[in-house]
mmCIF file with all atom_site columns, C-alpha atoms in Angstrom:
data_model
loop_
_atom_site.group_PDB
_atom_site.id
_atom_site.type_symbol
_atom_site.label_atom_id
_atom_site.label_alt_id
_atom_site.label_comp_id
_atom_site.label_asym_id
_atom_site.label_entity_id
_atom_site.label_seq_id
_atom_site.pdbx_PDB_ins_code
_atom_site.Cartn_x
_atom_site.Cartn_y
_atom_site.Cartn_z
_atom_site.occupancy
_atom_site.B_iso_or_equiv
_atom_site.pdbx_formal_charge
_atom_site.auth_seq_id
_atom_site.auth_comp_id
_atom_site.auth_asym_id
_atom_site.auth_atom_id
_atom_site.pdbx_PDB_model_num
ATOM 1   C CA . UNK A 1 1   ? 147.417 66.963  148.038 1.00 47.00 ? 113 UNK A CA 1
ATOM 2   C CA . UNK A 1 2   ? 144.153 66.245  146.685 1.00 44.00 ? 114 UNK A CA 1
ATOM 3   C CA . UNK A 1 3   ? 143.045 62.902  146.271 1.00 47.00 ? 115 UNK A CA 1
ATOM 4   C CA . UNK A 1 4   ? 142.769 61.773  142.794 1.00 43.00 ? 116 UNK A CA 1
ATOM 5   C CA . UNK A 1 5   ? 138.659 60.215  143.531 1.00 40.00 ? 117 UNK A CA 1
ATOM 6   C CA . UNK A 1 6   ? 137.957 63.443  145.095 1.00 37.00 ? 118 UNK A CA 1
ATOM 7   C CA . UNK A 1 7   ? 139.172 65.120  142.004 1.00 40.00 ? 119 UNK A CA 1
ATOM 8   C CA . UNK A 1 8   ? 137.376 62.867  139.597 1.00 39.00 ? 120 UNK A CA 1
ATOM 9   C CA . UNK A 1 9   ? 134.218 62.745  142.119 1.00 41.00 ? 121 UNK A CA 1
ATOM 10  C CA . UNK A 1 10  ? 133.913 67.033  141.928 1.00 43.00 ? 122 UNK A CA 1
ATOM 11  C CA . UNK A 1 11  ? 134.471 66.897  138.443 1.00 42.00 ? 123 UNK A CA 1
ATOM 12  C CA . UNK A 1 12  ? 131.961 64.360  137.404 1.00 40.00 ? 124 UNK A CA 1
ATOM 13  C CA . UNK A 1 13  ? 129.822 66.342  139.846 1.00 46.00 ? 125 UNK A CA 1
ATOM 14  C CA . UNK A 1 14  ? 130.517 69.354  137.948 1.00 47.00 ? 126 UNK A CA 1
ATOM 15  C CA . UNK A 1 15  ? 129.672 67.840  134.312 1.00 46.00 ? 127 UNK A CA 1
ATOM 16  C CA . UNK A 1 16  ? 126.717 65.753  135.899 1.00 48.00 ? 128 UNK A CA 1
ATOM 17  C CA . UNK A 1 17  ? 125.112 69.454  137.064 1.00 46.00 ? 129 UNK A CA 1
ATOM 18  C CA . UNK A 1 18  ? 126.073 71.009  133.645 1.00 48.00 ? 130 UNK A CA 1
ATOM 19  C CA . UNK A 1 19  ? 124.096 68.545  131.938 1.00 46.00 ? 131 UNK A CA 1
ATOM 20  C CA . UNK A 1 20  ? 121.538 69.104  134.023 1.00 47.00 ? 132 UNK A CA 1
ATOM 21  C CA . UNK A 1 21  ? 121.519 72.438  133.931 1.00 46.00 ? 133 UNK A CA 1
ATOM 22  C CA . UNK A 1 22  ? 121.448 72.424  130.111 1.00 48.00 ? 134 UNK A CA 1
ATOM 23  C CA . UNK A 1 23  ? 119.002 69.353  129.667 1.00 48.00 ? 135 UNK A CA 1
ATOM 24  C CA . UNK A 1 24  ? 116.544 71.536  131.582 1.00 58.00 ? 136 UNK A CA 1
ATOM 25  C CA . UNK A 1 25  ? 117.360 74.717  129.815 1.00 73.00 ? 137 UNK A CA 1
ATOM 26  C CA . UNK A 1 26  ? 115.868 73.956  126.709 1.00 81.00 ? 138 UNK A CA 1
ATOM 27  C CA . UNK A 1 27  ? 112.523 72.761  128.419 1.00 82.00 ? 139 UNK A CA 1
ATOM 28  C CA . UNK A 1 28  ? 112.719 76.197  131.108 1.00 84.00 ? 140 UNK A CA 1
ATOM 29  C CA . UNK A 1 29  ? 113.075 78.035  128.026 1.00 89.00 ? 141 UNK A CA 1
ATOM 30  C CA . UNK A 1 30  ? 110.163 77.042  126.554 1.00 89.00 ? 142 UNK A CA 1
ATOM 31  C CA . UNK A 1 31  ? 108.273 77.648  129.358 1.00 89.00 ? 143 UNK A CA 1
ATOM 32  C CA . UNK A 1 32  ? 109.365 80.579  129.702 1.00 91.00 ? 144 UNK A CA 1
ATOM 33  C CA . UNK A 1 33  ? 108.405 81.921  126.066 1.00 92.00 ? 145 UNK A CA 1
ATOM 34  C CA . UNK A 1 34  ? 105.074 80.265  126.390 1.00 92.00 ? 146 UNK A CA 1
ATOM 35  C CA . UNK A 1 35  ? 104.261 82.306  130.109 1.00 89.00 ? 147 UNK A CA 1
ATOM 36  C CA . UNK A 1 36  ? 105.706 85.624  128.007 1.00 93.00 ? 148 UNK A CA 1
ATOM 37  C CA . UNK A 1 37  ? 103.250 84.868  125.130 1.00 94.00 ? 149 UNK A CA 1
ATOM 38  C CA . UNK A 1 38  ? 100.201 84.076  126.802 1.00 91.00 ? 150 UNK A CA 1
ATOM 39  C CA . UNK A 1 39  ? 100.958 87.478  128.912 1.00 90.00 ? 151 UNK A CA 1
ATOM 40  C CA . UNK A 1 40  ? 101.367 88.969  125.259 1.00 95.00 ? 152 UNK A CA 1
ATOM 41  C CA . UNK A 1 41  ? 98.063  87.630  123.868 1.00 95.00 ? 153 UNK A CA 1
ATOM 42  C CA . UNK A 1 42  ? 96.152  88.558  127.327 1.00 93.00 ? 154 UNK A CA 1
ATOM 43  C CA . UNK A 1 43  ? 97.221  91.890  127.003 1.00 95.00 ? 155 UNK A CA 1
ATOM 44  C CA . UNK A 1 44  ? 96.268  92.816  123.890 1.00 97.00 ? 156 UNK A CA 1
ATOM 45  C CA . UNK A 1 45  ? 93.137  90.786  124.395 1.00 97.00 ? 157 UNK A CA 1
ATOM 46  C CA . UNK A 1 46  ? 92.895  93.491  127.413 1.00 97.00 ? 158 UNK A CA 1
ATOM 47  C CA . UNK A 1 47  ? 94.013  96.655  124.939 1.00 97.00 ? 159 UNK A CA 1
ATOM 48  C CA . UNK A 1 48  ? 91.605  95.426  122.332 1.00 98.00 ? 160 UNK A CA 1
ATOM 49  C CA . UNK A 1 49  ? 88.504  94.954  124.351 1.00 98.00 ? 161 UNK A CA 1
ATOM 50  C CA . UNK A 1 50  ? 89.137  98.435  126.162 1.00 98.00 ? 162 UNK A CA 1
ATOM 51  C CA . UNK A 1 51  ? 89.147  99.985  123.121 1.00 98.00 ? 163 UNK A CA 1
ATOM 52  C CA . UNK A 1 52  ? 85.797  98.291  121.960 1.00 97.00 ? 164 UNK A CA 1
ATOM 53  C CA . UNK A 1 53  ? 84.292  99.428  124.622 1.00 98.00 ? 165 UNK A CA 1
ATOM 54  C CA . UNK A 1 54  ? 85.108  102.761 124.440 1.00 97.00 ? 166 UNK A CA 1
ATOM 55  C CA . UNK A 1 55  ? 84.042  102.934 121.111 1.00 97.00 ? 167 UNK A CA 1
ATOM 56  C CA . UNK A 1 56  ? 81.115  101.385 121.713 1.00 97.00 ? 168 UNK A CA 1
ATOM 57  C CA . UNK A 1 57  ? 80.024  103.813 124.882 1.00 97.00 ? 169 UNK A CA 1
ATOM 58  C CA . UNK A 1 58  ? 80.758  106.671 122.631 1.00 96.00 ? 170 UNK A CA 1
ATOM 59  C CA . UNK A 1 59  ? 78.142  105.237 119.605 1.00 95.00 ? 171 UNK A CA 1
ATOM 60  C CA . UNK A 1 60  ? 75.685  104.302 122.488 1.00 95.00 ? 172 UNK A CA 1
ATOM 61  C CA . UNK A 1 61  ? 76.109  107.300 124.342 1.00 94.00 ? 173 UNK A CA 1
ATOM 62  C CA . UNK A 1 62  ? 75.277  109.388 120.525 1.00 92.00 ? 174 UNK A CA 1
ATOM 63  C CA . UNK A 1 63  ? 72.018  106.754 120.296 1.00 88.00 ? 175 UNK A CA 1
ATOM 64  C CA . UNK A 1 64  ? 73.655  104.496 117.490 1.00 91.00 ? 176 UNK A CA 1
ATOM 65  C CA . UNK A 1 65  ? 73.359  101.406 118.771 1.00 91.00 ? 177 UNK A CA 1
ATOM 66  C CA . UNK A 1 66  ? 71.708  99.129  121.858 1.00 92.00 ? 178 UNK A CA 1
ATOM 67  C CA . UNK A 1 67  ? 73.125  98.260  125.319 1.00 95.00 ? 179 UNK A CA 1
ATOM 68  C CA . UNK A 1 68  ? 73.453  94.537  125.235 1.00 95.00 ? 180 UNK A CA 1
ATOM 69  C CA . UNK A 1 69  ? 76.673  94.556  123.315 1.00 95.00 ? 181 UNK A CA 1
ATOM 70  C CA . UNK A 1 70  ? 78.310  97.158  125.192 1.00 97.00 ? 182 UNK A CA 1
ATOM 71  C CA . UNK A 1 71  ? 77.565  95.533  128.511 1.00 97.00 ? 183 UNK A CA 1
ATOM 72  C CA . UNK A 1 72  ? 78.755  92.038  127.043 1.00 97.00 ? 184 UNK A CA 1
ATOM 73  C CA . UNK A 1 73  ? 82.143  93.851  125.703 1.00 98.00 ? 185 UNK A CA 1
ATOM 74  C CA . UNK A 1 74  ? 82.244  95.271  129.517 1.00 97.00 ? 186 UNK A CA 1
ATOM 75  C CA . UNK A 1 75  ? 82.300  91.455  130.797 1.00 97.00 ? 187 UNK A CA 1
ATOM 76  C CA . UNK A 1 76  ? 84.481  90.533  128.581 1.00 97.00 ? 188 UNK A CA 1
ATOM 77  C CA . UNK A 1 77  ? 87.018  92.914  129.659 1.00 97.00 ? 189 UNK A CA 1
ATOM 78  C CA . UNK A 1 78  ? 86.601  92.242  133.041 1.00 96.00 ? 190 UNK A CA 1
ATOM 79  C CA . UNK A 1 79  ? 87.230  88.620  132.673 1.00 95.00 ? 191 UNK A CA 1
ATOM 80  C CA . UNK A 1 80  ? 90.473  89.663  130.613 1.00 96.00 ? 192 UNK A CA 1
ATOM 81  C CA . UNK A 1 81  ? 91.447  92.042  132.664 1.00 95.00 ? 193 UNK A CA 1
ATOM 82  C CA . UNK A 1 82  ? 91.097  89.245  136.048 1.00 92.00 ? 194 UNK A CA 1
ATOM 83  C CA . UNK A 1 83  ? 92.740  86.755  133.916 1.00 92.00 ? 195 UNK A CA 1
ATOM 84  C CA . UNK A 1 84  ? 96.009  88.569  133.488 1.00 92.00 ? 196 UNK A CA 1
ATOM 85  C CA . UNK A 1 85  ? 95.807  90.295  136.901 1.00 88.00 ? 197 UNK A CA 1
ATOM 86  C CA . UNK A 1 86  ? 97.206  87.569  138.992 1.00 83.00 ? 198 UNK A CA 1
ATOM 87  C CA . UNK A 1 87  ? 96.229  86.845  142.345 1.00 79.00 ? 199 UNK A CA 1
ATOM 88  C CA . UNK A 1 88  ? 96.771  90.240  143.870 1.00 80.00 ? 200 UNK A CA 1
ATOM 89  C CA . UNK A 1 89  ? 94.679  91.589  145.948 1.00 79.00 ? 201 UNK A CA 1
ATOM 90  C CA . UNK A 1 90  ? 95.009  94.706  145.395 1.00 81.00 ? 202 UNK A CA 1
ATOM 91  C CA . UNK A 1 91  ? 95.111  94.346  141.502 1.00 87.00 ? 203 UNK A CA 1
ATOM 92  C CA . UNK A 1 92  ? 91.405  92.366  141.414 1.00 86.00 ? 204 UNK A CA 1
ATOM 93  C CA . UNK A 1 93  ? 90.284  95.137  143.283 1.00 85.00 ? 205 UNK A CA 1
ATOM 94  C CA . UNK A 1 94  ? 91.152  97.593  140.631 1.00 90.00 ? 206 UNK A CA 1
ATOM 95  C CA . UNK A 1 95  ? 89.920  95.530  138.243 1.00 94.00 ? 207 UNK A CA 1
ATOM 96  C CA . UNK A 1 96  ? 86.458  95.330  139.427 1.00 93.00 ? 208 UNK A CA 1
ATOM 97  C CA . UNK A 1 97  ? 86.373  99.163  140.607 1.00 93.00 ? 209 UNK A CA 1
ATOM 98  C CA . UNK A 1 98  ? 86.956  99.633  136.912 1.00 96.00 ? 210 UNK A CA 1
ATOM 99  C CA . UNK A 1 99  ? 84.373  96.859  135.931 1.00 97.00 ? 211 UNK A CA 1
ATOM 100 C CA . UNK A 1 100 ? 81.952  99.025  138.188 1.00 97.00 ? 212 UNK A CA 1
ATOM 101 C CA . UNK A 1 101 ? 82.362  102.195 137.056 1.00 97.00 ? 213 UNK A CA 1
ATOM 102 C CA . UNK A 1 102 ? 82.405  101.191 133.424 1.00 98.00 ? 214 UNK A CA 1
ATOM 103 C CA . UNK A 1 103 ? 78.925  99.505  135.102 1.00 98.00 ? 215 UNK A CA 1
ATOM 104 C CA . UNK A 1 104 ? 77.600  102.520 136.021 1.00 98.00 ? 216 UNK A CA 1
ATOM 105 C CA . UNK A 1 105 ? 78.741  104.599 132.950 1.00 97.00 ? 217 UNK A CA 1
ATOM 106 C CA . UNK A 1 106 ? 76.369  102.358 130.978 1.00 98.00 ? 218 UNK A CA 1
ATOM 107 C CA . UNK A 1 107 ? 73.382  102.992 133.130 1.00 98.00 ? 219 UNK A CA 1
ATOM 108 C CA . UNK A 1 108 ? 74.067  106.469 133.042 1.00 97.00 ? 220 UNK A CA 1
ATOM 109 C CA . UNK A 1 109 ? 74.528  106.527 129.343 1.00 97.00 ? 221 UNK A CA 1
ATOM 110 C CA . UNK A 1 110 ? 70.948  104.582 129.408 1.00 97.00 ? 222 UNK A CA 1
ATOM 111 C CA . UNK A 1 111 ? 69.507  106.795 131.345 1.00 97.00 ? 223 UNK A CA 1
ATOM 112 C CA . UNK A 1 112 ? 70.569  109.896 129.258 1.00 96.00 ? 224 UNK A CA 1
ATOM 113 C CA . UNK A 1 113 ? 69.461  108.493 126.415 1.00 95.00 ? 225 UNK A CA 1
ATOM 114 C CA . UNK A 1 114 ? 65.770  107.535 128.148 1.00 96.00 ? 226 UNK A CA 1
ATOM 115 C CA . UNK A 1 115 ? 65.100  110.987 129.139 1.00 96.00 ? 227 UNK A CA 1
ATOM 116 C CA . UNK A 1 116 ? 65.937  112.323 125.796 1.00 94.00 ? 228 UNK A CA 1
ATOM 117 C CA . UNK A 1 117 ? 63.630  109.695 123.973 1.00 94.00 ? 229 UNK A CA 1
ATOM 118 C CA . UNK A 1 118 ? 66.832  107.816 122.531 1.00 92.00 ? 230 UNK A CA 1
ATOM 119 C CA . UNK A 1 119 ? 66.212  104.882 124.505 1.00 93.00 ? 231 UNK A CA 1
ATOM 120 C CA . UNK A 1 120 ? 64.342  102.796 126.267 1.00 95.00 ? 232 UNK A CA 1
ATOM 121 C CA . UNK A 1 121 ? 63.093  101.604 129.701 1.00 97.00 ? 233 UNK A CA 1
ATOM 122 C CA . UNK A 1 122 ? 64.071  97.867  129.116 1.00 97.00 ? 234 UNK A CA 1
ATOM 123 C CA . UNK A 1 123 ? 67.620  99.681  128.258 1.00 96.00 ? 235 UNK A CA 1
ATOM 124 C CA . UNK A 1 124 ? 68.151  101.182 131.341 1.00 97.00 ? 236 UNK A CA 1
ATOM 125 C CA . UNK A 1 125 ? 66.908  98.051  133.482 1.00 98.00 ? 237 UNK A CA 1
ATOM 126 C CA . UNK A 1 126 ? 69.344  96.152  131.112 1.00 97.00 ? 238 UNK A CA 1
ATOM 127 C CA . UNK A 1 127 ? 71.741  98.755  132.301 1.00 97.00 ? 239 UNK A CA 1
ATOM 128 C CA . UNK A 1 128 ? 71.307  98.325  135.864 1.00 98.00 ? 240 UNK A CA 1
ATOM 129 C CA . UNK A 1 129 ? 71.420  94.762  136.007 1.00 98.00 ? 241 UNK A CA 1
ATOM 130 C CA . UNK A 1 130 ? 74.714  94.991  134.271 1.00 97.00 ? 242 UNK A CA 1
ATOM 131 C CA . UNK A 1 131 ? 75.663  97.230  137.167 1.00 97.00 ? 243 UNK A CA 1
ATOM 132 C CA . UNK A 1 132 ? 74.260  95.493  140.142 1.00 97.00 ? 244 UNK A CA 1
ATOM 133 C CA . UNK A 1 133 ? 75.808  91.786  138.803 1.00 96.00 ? 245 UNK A CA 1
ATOM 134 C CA . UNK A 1 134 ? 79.586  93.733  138.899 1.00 95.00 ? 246 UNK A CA 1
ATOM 135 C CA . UNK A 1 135 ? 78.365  95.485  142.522 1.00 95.00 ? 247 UNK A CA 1
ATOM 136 C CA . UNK A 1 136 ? 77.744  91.043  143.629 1.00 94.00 ? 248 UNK A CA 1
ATOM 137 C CA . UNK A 1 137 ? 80.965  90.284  141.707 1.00 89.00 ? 249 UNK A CA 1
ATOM 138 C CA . UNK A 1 138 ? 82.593  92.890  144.286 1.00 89.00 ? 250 UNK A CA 1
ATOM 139 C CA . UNK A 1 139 ? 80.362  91.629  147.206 1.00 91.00 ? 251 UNK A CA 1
ATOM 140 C CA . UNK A 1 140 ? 81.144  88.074  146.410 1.00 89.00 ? 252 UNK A CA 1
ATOM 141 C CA . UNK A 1 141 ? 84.913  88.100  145.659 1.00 84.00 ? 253 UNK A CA 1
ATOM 142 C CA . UNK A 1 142 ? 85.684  90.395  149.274 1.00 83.00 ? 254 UNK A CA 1
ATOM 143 C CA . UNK A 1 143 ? 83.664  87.408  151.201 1.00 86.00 ? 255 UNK A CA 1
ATOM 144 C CA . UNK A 1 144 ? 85.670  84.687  149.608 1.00 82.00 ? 256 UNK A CA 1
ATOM 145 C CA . UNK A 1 145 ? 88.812  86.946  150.466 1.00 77.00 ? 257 UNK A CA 1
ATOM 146 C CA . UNK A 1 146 ? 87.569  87.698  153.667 1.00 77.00 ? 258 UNK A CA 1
ATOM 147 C CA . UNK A 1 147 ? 86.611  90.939  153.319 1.00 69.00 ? 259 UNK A CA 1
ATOM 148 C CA . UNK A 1 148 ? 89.863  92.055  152.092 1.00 60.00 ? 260 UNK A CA 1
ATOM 149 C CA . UNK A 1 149 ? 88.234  94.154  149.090 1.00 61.00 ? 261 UNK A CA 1
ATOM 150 C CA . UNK A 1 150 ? 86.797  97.576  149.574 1.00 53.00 ? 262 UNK A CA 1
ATOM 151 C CA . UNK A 1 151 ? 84.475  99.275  147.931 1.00 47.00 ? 263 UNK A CA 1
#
């Protein structure tokens, strides 16, 4: 037969984990539901500038409007985007692939637009530094992982 301490010890053991279990619930909870709602607002910060930019390549790419924007909303998005990537590898170098070639669809559209008089040459050098500041982003972030991005 049991001992009556080591009965009273497990049980006291028992409550003294429950509480604990439950003290820190409320507080894991909340953590919890803060993590899941900054992952909701990042996202839809994500969805929201993706669209922008879209939009705005299409209205630049029909001459209705300047560069500078577009390229800023193209930033923007890549900062989101990183932000709610995590620390994969792999992931970040999606993300700036993606920051590249939206990069290089700018100077493209900037191009298209110089040749048929829509634009102008401070556009398209506008547009290239864009693109050769995501090409160092890529160049800089593989060093600092040590080399572990490709191109």
């Amino acid at each position: 037969m049991k001992s009556p301490f080591l009965t009273v010890g497990i049980v006291l053991a028992t409550v003294g984990l429950a509480l604990d279990v439950r003290s820190d619930d409320p507080q894991g909870r909340q953590k919890q539901m803060q993590r899941q709602r900054l992952a909701e607002l990042g996202n839809t910060l994500v969805d929201t500038l993706a669209l922008s930019y879209k939009q705005r390549l299409v209205e630049y790419e029909d001459g209705r409007s300047q560069p500078d924007r577009l390229i800023a909303v193209n930033r923007e998005l890549y900062d989101a985007m990183r932000s709610v990537s995590g620390q994969d590898r792999r992931v970040h170098a999606k993300v700036i692939g993606e920051f590249i070639a939206r990069a290089k669809s700018i100077e493209a559209a900037a191009q298209a637009n110089l040749d048929n008089g829509r634009g102008t040459s401070m556009d398209l050098l506008d547009a290239k530094s864009a693109r050769l500041r995501a090409e160092i982003e890529l160049a800089r972030v593989s060093y600092e992982l040590g080399g572990a991005l490709g191109e």
